[in-house]
Amino acid sequence: MDEEYDVIVLGTGLTECILSGLLSVEGKKVLHMDRNDYYGGDSASLNLTQLYRKFRPNQTPPTELGRDRDYAVDLVPKFIIASGELTKILVHTDVTRYLEFKQIAGSFVYRDGKISKVPSTEMEAVRSPLMGLFEKRRAKKFFEFLQGWRDADPATHQGINLDRDSMKTVYEKFGLEPGTQDFIGHAMALYLDDDYITKPARATYDRIILYTSSMARYGKSPYIYPLYGLGELPQSFARLSAIYGGTYMLDKPIDAIVTDADGKFVGVTSGGETVKAKQVIGDPSYFGGNGGDGGKVRVVEEGKVVRAICFLKHPIPGTEDSDSCQIIIPQNQVGRRNDIYIAMVSSTHNVCAKDIYVAIVSTIVETDKPELEIRPGLDLLGPIYDKFVDITPLYTPTSSGQTDNIFITRSYDATSHFETVVEDVQDVWKRVTGSDLVLKKRDVEVQG
């Protein structure tokens, strides 16, 4: 390991793989290392053997679950928003040639004890059981206002200034009820909590338009998902990096992050050898999260996420027998501060054996009894064949990395999509290269 690299990347999570792929395309000499013997880090998809090894080391997977190789179980439950930022990166880098996508069949919201489809057009709003007759009229006017908005045409603004007026003001103008605000803010704008209501309405407007335009692209839901699981995403970006000369090493424990007398990054030691580079990028577990980096803490814990991976032998009741779906339980519905998410996929997506459904229930931990917090989500699933619960810390880097050339990514949050992952990619890219990440626009092919 005598050569010197421009950048060493530690961990093969999606954030790190996108960055190593993009940096390789830019002509940087990249070395990518991971302590695991598989790609994906915290965003991996595991087969049955790997899943049981992680959660129940002393237990063999039951034979009735089928073949090991039929499984690719995501550790982090996220879907791709069809018109979102991750799609733009996939298309810009041409990584789509390594992947096949399938639609997620439905987007649902929990309200007053029942699951209902999230309306995304004026027509669906009018038919939705989520609202009474008069509320439907108000909601229809609200959606027409959003779809009709043109920045340059004050006649479309109806006296509202999106950059100054809060979302609360907008809701009040249209007289929308709290329950309607709930599904708009949480199931369409996809906010985890209600903090957005007091902030300027522009961000919420952008998020709702993203949802409705994604919905319009492929029909059934605003989400797409890669066949064979989310672990395919980091692997595809790793391929991209390799094509442009990136070097990959799996199963390499990292012994130390080496710095000089001024604390600036010099290299990484693995198996007694030190490899040098100008910069290092890595996930928090290599820099003090989980005790990595020799006890030197470069990250701070901001909270925890609880996730329960559940194997079912039936679709989720009340979802029109969908082979895949997202269900959002807005926090107000269950007396919480943060929403509960359910993401469900099945053998249609080549991630489990036939007639098995994989549902992952997740939320941000608020008490000392995390498993009780996801109970409202688990209760919607019907009989659960098996369940694996994971509680993961959410880490944030303590510094920008510009002084010591050590750039740390953030943990995968509790959101149900990849928009925040891309924000982190853009943020780290700017800190590492000093310039904004610029992408071109094309279209993604999706199977029917």
Short mmCIF file of C-alpha atoms in Angstrom, two decimals, residues 11-405:
data_model
loop_
_atom_site.label_atom_id
_atom_site.label_comp_id
_atom_site.label_asym_id
_atom_site.label_seq_id
_atom_site.Cartn_x
_atom_site.Cartn_y
_atom_site.Cartn_z
CA GLY A 11 -17.35 2.59 4.66
CA THR A 12 -19.39 1.51 1.63
CA GLY A 13 -22.73 3.01 2.66
CA LEU A 14 -24.73 4.74 -0.05
CA THR A 15 -23.51 8.24 0.90
CA GLU A 16 -19.86 7.14 0.72
CA CYS A 17 -20.31 5.19 -2.54
CA ILE A 18 -22.03 8.09 -4.30
CA LEU A 19 -19.15 10.36 -3.24
CA SER A 20 -16.42 7.90 -4.32
CA GLY A 21 -18.19 7.38 -7.65
CA LEU A 22 -18.55 11.12 -8.31
CA LEU A 23 -14.96 11.85 -7.22
CA SER A 24 -13.60 9.06 -9.47
CA VAL A 25 -15.55 10.48 -12.43
CA GLU A 26 -13.91 13.85 -11.69
CA GLY A 27 -10.50 12.18 -12.11
CA LYS A 28 -9.57 11.81 -8.44
CA LYS A 29 -7.53 8.76 -7.38
CA VAL A 30 -9.82 7.04 -4.84
CA LEU A 31 -9.22 4.15 -2.42
CA HIS A 32 -12.41 2.81 -0.86
CA MET A 33 -12.20 0.54 2.22
CA ASP A 34 -14.77 -1.22 4.43
CA ARG A 35 -14.36 -3.32 7.57
CA ASN A 36 -17.26 -5.57 6.46
CA ASP A 37 -17.01 -8.32 3.86
CA TYR A 38 -20.08 -6.93 2.06
CA TYR A 39 -21.01 -3.62 0.46
CA GLY A 40 -23.47 -1.15 1.96
CA GLY A 41 -22.40 -0.48 5.57
CA ASP A 42 -25.51 0.66 7.45
CA SER A 43 -27.46 0.80 4.17
CA ALA A 44 -26.72 -2.79 3.11
CA SER A 45 -29.23 -5.46 2.07
CA LEU A 46 -28.50 -8.78 3.81
CA ASN A 47 -29.29 -12.37 2.87
CA LEU A 48 -30.84 -14.62 5.53
CA THR A 49 -27.51 -15.92 6.84
CA GLN A 50 -26.11 -12.38 7.21
CA LEU A 51 -29.35 -11.15 8.80
CA TYR A 52 -29.35 -13.88 11.44
CA ARG A 53 -25.60 -13.48 12.00
CA LYS A 54 -26.19 -9.78 12.75
CA PHE A 55 -29.25 -10.13 15.00
CA ARG A 56 -29.14 -13.74 16.29
CA PRO A 57 -25.61 -15.09 15.98
CA ASN A 58 -26.48 -18.44 17.57
CA GLN A 59 -29.54 -19.23 15.47
CA THR A 60 -29.89 -20.77 12.00
CA PRO A 61 -32.58 -19.28 9.74
CA PRO A 62 -35.73 -21.47 9.68
CA THR A 63 -35.97 -23.58 6.51
CA GLU A 64 -39.58 -22.52 5.87
CA LEU A 65 -38.34 -19.02 5.00
CA GLY A 66 -36.89 -20.49 1.79
CA ARG A 67 -33.49 -20.14 0.16
CA ASP A 68 -30.81 -17.89 1.56
CA ARG A 69 -30.04 -16.36 -1.82
CA ASP A 70 -33.67 -15.25 -2.35
CA TYR A 71 -33.25 -12.62 0.35
CA ALA A 72 -31.89 -9.07 0.28
CA VAL A 73 -33.28 -7.47 3.44
CA ASP A 74 -32.64 -3.74 3.77
CA LEU A 75 -31.22 -2.50 7.08
CA VAL A 76 -32.45 1.02 6.37
CA PRO A 77 -35.99 1.29 4.97
CA LYS A 78 -36.03 4.02 2.34
CA PHE A 79 -37.68 4.49 -1.05
CA ILE A 80 -36.56 6.64 -3.98
CA ILE A 81 -38.79 9.61 -4.83
CA ALA A 82 -39.33 9.36 -8.59
CA SER A 83 -38.55 13.03 -9.34
CA GLY A 84 -36.18 13.50 -6.42
CA GLU A 85 -32.51 14.30 -6.03
CA LEU A 86 -31.24 10.70 -5.87
CA THR A 87 -32.92 9.98 -9.22
CA LYS A 88 -31.04 12.95 -10.70
CA ILE A 89 -27.71 11.57 -9.45
CA LEU A 90 -28.52 8.04 -10.73
CA VAL A 91 -29.31 9.45 -14.16
CA HIS A 92 -26.45 11.97 -14.28
CA THR A 93 -23.87 9.26 -13.52
CA ASP A 94 -25.56 6.67 -15.77
CA VAL A 95 -25.56 4.28 -12.79
CA THR A 96 -29.09 3.36 -13.92
CA ARG A 97 -27.50 0.92 -16.41
CA TYR A 98 -26.62 -1.39 -13.48
CA LEU A 99 -30.06 -1.23 -11.88
CA GLU A 100 -33.66 -2.16 -12.57
CA PHE A 101 -36.42 -0.28 -10.82
CA LYS A 102 -39.94 -1.19 -9.90
CA GLN A 103 -42.68 0.99 -8.58
CA ILE A 104 -43.86 0.93 -4.99
CA ALA A 105 -47.54 0.08 -5.31
CA GLY A 106 -49.12 2.47 -2.80
CA SER A 107 -48.66 5.39 -0.45
CA PHE A 108 -50.92 5.32 2.61
CA VAL A 109 -51.57 7.39 5.73
CA TYR A 110 -52.98 6.35 9.12
CA ARG A 111 -55.88 8.41 10.41
CA ASP A 112 -58.41 7.77 13.19
CA GLY A 113 -57.54 4.08 13.43
CA LYS A 114 -57.71 3.38 9.66
CA ILE A 115 -55.28 3.25 6.73
CA SER A 116 -56.22 5.36 3.68
CA LYS A 117 -54.54 6.11 0.36
CA VAL A 118 -52.78 9.49 0.25
CA PRO A 119 -54.60 11.69 -2.29
CA SER A 120 -52.18 13.46 -4.62
CA THR A 121 -54.43 15.25 -7.12
CA GLU A 122 -57.54 17.42 -6.88
CA MET A 123 -59.58 14.45 -8.19
CA GLU A 124 -58.21 12.02 -5.58
CA ALA A 125 -58.75 14.60 -2.86
CA VAL A 126 -62.41 14.83 -3.84
CA ARG A 127 -62.80 11.03 -3.58
CA SER A 128 -60.69 10.55 -0.43
CA PRO A 129 -62.32 9.13 2.73
CA LEU A 130 -59.88 11.29 4.73
CA MET A 131 -62.14 14.34 4.46
CA GLY A 132 -65.79 15.30 4.74
CA LEU A 133 -67.63 17.03 1.89
CA PHE A 134 -66.88 20.66 2.84
CA GLU A 135 -63.27 19.88 3.72
CA LYS A 136 -62.84 18.25 0.30
CA ARG A 137 -63.86 21.51 -1.37
CA ARG A 138 -61.35 23.44 0.72
CA ALA A 139 -58.61 20.87 -0.02
CA LYS A 140 -59.42 21.03 -3.75
CA LYS A 141 -58.93 24.82 -3.67
CA PHE A 142 -55.64 24.35 -1.77
CA PHE A 143 -54.29 21.86 -4.35
CA GLU A 144 -55.43 24.08 -7.23
CA PHE A 145 -53.59 27.00 -5.61
CA LEU A 146 -50.37 24.94 -5.34
CA GLN A 147 -50.54 23.60 -8.89
CA GLY A 148 -51.41 27.05 -10.26
CA TRP A 149 -48.66 28.95 -8.43
CA ARG A 150 -46.25 30.86 -10.70
CA ASP A 151 -43.52 32.90 -9.03
CA ALA A 152 -43.63 35.55 -11.75
CA ASP A 153 -47.41 35.95 -11.74
CA PRO A 154 -48.79 37.69 -8.60
CA ALA A 155 -52.35 36.88 -9.75
CA THR A 156 -51.65 33.24 -8.79
CA HIS A 157 -50.44 34.14 -5.27
CA GLN A 158 -53.84 34.93 -3.70
CA GLY A 159 -52.12 37.39 -1.36
CA ILE A 160 -49.63 34.80 -0.06
CA ASN A 161 -45.86 35.25 0.02
CA LEU A 162 -44.27 31.76 0.17
CA ASP A 163 -40.93 33.14 1.36
CA ARG A 164 -42.42 35.18 4.20
CA ASP A 165 -45.74 33.61 5.24
CA SER A 166 -45.65 30.48 7.39
CA MET A 167 -47.32 27.23 6.37
CA LYS A 168 -49.72 27.89 9.27
CA THR A 169 -50.87 31.07 7.47
CA VAL A 170 -51.43 29.12 4.23
CA TYR A 171 -53.41 26.37 5.97
CA GLU A 172 -55.53 29.00 7.73
CA LYS A 173 -56.19 30.88 4.50
CA PHE A 174 -57.78 27.74 3.03
CA GLY A 175 -59.42 26.79 6.35
CA LEU A 176 -57.91 23.31 6.38
CA GLU A 177 -58.65 21.10 9.40
CA PRO A 178 -55.83 19.70 11.60
CA GLY A 179 -56.36 16.17 10.19
CA THR A 180 -55.96 17.46 6.63
CA GLN A 181 -52.86 19.44 7.63
CA ASP A 182 -51.54 16.17 9.08
CA PHE A 183 -51.64 14.20 5.87
CA ILE A 184 -50.44 17.13 3.73
CA GLY A 185 -47.46 17.91 5.99
CA HIS A 186 -46.49 14.34 6.82
CA ALA A 187 -47.70 12.05 4.02
CA MET A 188 -47.02 14.48 1.13
CA ALA A 189 -44.41 16.98 2.28
CA LEU A 190 -42.92 14.06 4.28
CA TYR A 191 -41.96 16.04 7.38
CA LEU A 192 -41.07 13.92 10.44
CA ASP A 193 -42.60 16.39 12.92
CA ASP A 194 -44.65 19.61 13.01
CA ASP A 195 -41.78 22.14 13.23
CA TYR A 196 -42.34 23.07 9.57
CA ILE A 197 -45.72 24.74 10.31
CA THR A 198 -44.19 27.91 11.76
CA LYS A 199 -41.52 28.23 9.04
CA PRO A 200 -41.88 29.99 5.65
CA ALA A 201 -44.14 27.98 3.34
CA ARG A 202 -41.73 27.79 0.38
CA ALA A 203 -39.99 24.56 1.50
CA THR A 204 -43.32 22.81 2.11
CA TYR A 205 -44.64 24.00 -1.27
CA ASP A 206 -41.50 22.57 -2.95
CA ARG A 207 -41.90 19.24 -1.14
CA ILE A 208 -45.60 18.87 -2.04
CA ILE A 209 -44.87 19.66 -5.70
CA LEU A 210 -42.04 17.08 -5.63
CA TYR A 211 -44.51 14.51 -4.26
CA THR A 212 -47.26 15.27 -6.79
CA SER A 213 -44.87 15.43 -9.77
CA SER A 214 -43.28 12.10 -8.68
CA MET A 215 -46.75 10.62 -8.38
CA ALA A 216 -47.62 11.83 -11.88
CA ARG A 217 -44.55 10.13 -13.40
CA TYR A 218 -45.42 6.48 -12.82
CA GLY A 219 -48.93 6.50 -11.38
CA LYS A 220 -49.42 4.26 -8.34
CA SER A 221 -47.10 5.99 -5.87
CA PRO A 222 -44.33 8.60 -5.93
CA TYR A 223 -41.72 5.95 -5.09
CA ILE A 224 -39.50 3.58 -7.04
CA TYR A 225 -37.27 0.84 -5.65
CA PRO A 226 -34.34 -1.16 -7.08
CA LEU A 227 -34.85 -4.88 -7.73
CA TYR A 228 -32.71 -6.99 -5.33
CA GLY A 229 -32.85 -4.34 -2.60
CA LEU A 230 -31.33 -1.00 -1.67
CA GLY A 231 -27.90 -2.61 -1.26
CA GLU A 232 -27.76 -2.55 -5.07
CA LEU A 233 -27.43 1.26 -4.95
CA PRO A 234 -24.05 1.50 -3.17
CA GLN A 235 -22.74 -1.44 -5.24
CA SER A 236 -23.70 0.33 -8.47
CA PHE A 237 -21.86 3.51 -7.47
CA ALA A 238 -18.89 1.32 -6.46
CA ARG A 239 -18.89 -0.09 -10.01
CA LEU A 240 -18.93 3.44 -11.38
CA SER A 241 -15.91 4.33 -9.22
CA ALA A 242 -14.06 1.19 -10.35
CA ILE A 243 -14.65 2.00 -14.05
CA TYR A 244 -12.94 5.36 -13.44
CA GLY A 245 -9.97 3.79 -11.65
CA GLY A 246 -11.24 3.63 -8.07
CA THR A 247 -9.78 0.83 -5.89
CA TYR A 248 -11.98 -1.20 -3.51
CA MET A 249 -10.96 -3.23 -0.46
CA LEU A 250 -13.57 -5.06 1.61
CA ASP A 251 -12.98 -6.93 4.90
CA LYS A 252 -10.27 -4.43 5.92
CA PRO A 253 -10.41 -3.47 9.61
CA ILE A 254 -9.25 0.14 10.09
CA ASP A 255 -6.71 0.29 12.94
CA ALA A 256 -6.05 4.03 13.01
CA ILE A 257 -6.66 7.38 11.33
CA VAL A 258 -3.17 8.91 11.10
CA THR A 259 -2.72 12.69 11.53
CA ASP A 260 0.36 14.93 11.66
CA ALA A 261 1.51 17.19 14.51
CA ASP A 262 -1.08 19.81 13.49
CA GLY A 263 -3.91 17.26 13.50
CA LYS A 264 -4.13 17.21 9.69
CA PHE A 265 -5.01 13.92 7.98
CA VAL A 266 -2.04 11.86 6.70
CA GLY A 267 -3.37 8.36 6.10
CA VAL A 268 -5.18 5.25 7.30
CA THR A 269 -3.60 2.21 8.96
CA SER A 270 -5.04 -1.23 8.25
CA GLY A 271 -3.39 -4.56 9.09
CA GLY A 272 -0.16 -2.81 10.14
CA GLU A 273 0.21 -0.91 6.86
CA THR A 274 -0.46 2.81 6.42
CA VAL A 275 -1.80 4.17 3.16
CA LYS A 276 -1.55 7.91 2.55
CA ALA A 277 -3.97 10.36 0.98
CA LYS A 278 -4.70 14.08 0.86
CA GLN A 279 -8.25 13.70 2.24
CA VAL A 280 -10.42 11.10 3.94
CA ILE A 281 -14.21 10.72 3.80
CA GLY A 282 -16.01 8.21 5.98
CA ASP A 283 -19.11 7.24 7.89
CA PRO A 284 -19.33 8.07 11.62
CA SER A 285 -18.51 4.53 12.78
CA TYR A 286 -14.89 5.06 11.65
CA PHE A 287 -14.55 8.32 13.60
CA GLY A 288 -15.67 7.77 17.16
CA GLY A 289 -19.22 6.55 16.53
CA ASN A 290 -19.34 3.01 18.06
CA GLY A 291 -15.89 3.68 19.54
CA GLY A 292 -13.94 3.81 16.23
CA ASP A 293 -10.83 5.99 15.64
CA GLY A 294 -9.00 5.08 18.86
CA GLY A 295 -11.51 6.79 21.12
CA LYS A 296 -11.06 10.23 19.50
CA VAL A 297 -14.57 11.56 19.09
CA ARG A 298 -15.21 13.51 15.91
CA VAL A 299 -18.96 12.94 15.91
CA VAL A 300 -21.83 13.73 18.28
CA GLU A 301 -24.94 11.61 18.85
CA GLU A 302 -28.10 13.57 18.04
CA GLY A 303 -30.63 10.87 18.83
CA LYS A 304 -31.52 7.29 17.97
CA VAL A 305 -33.70 5.51 15.42
CA VAL A 306 -35.55 2.28 16.20
CA ARG A 307 -36.28 -0.05 13.28
CA ALA A 308 -38.11 -3.39 13.35
CA ILE A 309 -37.63 -5.66 10.34
CA CYS A 310 -40.71 -7.91 10.20
CA PHE A 311 -41.34 -10.99 8.05
CA LEU A 312 -45.02 -11.42 7.20
CA LYS A 313 -46.82 -14.15 5.27
CA HIS A 314 -49.48 -11.79 3.91
CA PRO A 315 -49.79 -8.22 2.58
CA ILE A 316 -50.51 -5.52 5.18
CA PRO A 317 -54.27 -5.45 5.91
CA GLY A 318 -56.09 -2.40 4.51
CA THR A 319 -53.55 -1.70 1.74
CA GLU A 320 -55.63 -3.21 -1.11
CA ASP A 321 -53.32 -6.29 -1.08
CA SER A 322 -50.42 -4.14 -2.32
CA ASP A 323 -47.18 -6.04 -2.96
CA SER A 324 -45.34 -2.99 -1.65
CA CYS A 325 -46.29 0.23 0.09
CA GLN A 326 -45.42 3.01 2.46
CA ILE A 327 -47.64 3.83 5.42
CA ILE A 328 -47.09 7.01 7.40
CA ILE A 329 -48.49 7.36 10.91
CA PRO A 330 -48.45 11.13 11.62
CA GLN A 331 -47.24 11.86 15.16
CA ASN A 332 -50.47 13.64 16.17
CA GLN A 333 -52.44 10.46 15.47
CA VAL A 334 -50.54 8.55 18.16
CA GLY A 335 -49.56 11.32 20.57
CA ARG A 336 -45.88 11.49 19.58
CA ARG A 337 -43.43 14.16 18.46
CA ASN A 338 -42.14 12.13 15.47
CA ASP A 339 -43.95 10.13 12.79
CA ILE A 340 -43.82 6.34 12.54
CA TYR A 341 -43.04 4.91 9.08
CA ILE A 342 -43.81 1.51 7.61
CA ALA A 343 -42.04 0.44 4.41
CA MET A 344 -43.09 -2.87 2.87
CA VAL A 345 -41.63 -4.79 -0.09
CA SER A 346 -41.99 -8.40 -1.25
CA SER A 347 -40.81 -11.08 -3.68
CA THR A 348 -41.99 -8.84 -6.55
CA HIS A 349 -38.83 -6.82 -5.83
CA ASN A 350 -36.60 -9.94 -5.59
CA VAL A 351 -35.82 -9.28 -1.92
CA CYS A 352 -37.41 -12.35 -0.29
CA ALA A 353 -38.97 -15.74 -1.02
CA LYS A 354 -42.39 -16.02 -2.68
CA ASP A 355 -45.36 -15.33 -0.36
CA ILE A 356 -43.13 -13.55 2.18
CA TYR A 357 -43.49 -9.80 2.78
CA VAL A 358 -40.84 -7.67 4.48
CA ALA A 359 -42.20 -4.72 6.46
CA ILE A 360 -39.89 -2.34 8.34
CA VAL A 361 -41.38 -0.11 11.03
CA SER A 362 -39.24 2.82 12.16
CA THR A 363 -39.26 6.07 14.13
CA ILE A 364 -37.04 8.42 16.10
CA VAL A 365 -36.64 7.22 19.69
CA GLU A 366 -38.34 9.50 22.24
CA THR A 367 -38.40 7.35 25.40
CA ASP A 368 -36.38 4.63 27.15
CA LYS A 369 -38.75 1.98 25.71
CA PRO A 370 -38.17 2.23 21.94
CA GLU A 371 -39.98 -1.00 21.07
CA LEU A 372 -43.17 0.26 22.67
CA GLU A 373 -42.93 3.41 20.53
CA ILE A 374 -43.28 1.46 17.28
CA ARG A 375 -46.19 -0.62 18.62
CA PRO A 376 -48.82 1.45 16.68
CA GLY A 377 -46.96 0.49 13.47
CA LEU A 378 -46.49 -3.18 14.41
CA ASP A 379 -50.20 -3.42 15.28
CA LEU A 380 -51.12 -2.56 11.66
CA LEU A 381 -49.13 -5.46 10.20
CA GLY A 382 -51.33 -8.39 11.26
CA PRO A 383 -49.61 -11.60 12.44
CA ILE A 384 -45.80 -11.21 12.39
CA TYR A 385 -43.83 -14.36 11.51
CA ASP A 386 -40.50 -13.01 12.76
CA LYS A 387 -39.09 -9.67 13.90
CA PHE A 388 -35.59 -8.16 14.22
CA VAL A 389 -35.29 -4.92 16.20
CA ASP A 390 -32.36 -2.55 15.79
CA ILE A 391 -31.69 0.71 17.67
CA THR A 392 -29.15 2.89 15.87
CA PRO A 393 -27.55 6.14 17.05
CA LEU A 394 -27.82 9.17 14.73
CA TYR A 395 -24.37 10.77 14.46
CA THR A 396 -23.42 14.19 13.12
CA PRO A 397 -19.81 15.34 12.53
CA THR A 398 -18.47 17.92 15.00
CA SER A 399 -16.49 19.85 12.37
CA SER A 400 -16.59 20.62 8.64
CA GLY A 401 -13.30 18.82 7.93
CA GLN A 402 -11.81 21.78 6.09
CA THR A 403 -9.05 22.31 8.68
CA ASP A 404 -7.94 18.67 9.09
CA ASN A 405 -9.09 17.14 5.74
#
